[in-house]
Coordinates of C-alpha atoms in Angstrom, one line a residue:
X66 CA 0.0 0.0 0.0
X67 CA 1.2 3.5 -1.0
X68 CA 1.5 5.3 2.1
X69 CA 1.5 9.1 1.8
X70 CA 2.2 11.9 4.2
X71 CA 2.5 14.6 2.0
X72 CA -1.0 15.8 1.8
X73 CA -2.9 18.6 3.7
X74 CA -3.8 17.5 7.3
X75 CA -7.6 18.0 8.1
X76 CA -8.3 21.6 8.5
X77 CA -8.1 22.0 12.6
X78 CA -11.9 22.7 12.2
X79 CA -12.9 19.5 11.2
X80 CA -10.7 17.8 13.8
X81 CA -13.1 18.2 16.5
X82 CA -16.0 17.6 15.0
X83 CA -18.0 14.0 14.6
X84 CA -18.8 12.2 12.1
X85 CA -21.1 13.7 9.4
X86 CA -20.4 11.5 6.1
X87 CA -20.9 7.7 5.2
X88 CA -21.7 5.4 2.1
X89 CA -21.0 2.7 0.5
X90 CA -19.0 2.1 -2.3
X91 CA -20.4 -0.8 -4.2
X92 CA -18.2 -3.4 -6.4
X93 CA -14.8 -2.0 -5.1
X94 CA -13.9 -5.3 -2.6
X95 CA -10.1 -4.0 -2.2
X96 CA -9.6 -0.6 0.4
X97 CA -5.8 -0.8 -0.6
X98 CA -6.8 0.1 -4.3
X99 CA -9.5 2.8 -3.1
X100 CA -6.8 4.4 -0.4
X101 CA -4.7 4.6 -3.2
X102 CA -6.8 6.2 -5.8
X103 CA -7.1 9.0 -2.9
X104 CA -3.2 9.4 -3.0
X105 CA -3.1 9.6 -6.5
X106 CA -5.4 12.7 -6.2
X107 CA -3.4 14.4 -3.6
X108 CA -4.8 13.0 -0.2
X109 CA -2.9 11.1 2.7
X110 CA -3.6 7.6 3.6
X111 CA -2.4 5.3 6.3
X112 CA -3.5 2.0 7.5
X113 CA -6.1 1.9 10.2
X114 CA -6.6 -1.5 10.7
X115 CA -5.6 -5.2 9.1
X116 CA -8.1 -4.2 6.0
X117 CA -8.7 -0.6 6.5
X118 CA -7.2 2.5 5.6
X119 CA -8.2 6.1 6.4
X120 CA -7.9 9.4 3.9
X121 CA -7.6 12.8 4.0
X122 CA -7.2 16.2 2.8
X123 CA -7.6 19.6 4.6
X124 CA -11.3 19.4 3.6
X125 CA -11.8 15.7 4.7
X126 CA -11.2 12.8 6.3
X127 CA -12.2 9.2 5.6
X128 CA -12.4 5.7 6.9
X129 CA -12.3 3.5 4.7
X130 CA -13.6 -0.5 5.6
X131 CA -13.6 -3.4 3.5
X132 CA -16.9 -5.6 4.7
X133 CA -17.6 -9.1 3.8
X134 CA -18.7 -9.2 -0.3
X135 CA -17.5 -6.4 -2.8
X136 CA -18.7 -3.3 -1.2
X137 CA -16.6 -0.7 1.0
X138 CA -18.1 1.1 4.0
X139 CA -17.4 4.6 4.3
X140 CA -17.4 7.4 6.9
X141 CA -16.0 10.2 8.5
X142 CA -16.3 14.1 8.5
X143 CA -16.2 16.4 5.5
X144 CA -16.9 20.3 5.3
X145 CA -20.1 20.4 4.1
X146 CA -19.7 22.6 2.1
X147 CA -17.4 20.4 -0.4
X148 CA -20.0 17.0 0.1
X149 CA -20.6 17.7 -3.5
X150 CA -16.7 17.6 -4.3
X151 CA -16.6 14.1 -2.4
X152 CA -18.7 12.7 -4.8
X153 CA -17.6 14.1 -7.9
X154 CA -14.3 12.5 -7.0
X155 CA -15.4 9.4 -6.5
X156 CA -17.6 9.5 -9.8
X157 CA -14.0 10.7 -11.6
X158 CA -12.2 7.6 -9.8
X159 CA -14.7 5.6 -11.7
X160 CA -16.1 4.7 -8.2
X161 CA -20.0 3.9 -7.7
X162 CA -21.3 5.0 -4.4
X163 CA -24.0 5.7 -2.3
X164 CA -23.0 9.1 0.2
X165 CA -25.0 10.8 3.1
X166 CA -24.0 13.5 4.7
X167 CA -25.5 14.6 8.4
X168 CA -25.8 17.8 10.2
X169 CA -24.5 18.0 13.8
X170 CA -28.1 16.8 14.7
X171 CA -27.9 13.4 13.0
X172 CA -30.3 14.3 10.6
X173 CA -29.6 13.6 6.9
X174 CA -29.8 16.7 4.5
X175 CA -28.3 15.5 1.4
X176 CA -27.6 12.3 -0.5
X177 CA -25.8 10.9 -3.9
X178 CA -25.8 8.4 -5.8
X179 CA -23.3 8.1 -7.9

């Protein structure tokens, strides 16, 4: 796995803050080959567990969990302001997903499909 460092850290803004993005990215089976399509574009990934990796830019930060089948859980925080950016990254990674992002009250206000 390409390990990289040299991306932005998440904005100390986002640090604090909980979790306000997950989906699903369906048919992708391998979180090694996602984290790295997220280092190709700039981001930072390590590995967070034996299968998982997590991602992120100033903007965002992701975990990234392989489950049992060929679909990827997702979730973590992103600036709400740049959900739409999320997922025209993934669609530009060739990646199909599901997204939902939350507002600090749990409540979902906006979704893609991609």
């Amino acid at each position: 796995m390409d390990v990289s460092d040299d991306a932005p850290k998440l904005d100390p803004e986002w640090v604090e803050a909980g979790n306000n993005v997950c989906g699903v990215l369906r048919g992708c089976g391998d979180a090694s080959a996602v984290a790295r399509h997220f280092v190709r574009t700039g981001w930072s990934s390590r590995s967070s567990s034996w299968h998982g990796h997590e991602v992120e830019t100033s903007w965002c930060r992701l975990e990234i969990d392989p489950v049992r089948g060929p679909d990827i859980l997702l979730n973590g925080v992103v600036d709400p302001r740049r959900f739409d950016e999320l997922g025209g990254l993934l669609h530009r990674l060739g990646l199909s997903c599901s997204l939902e992002l939350y507002d600090g009250d749990d409540t979902l206000v906006h979704e893609i499909q991609a």
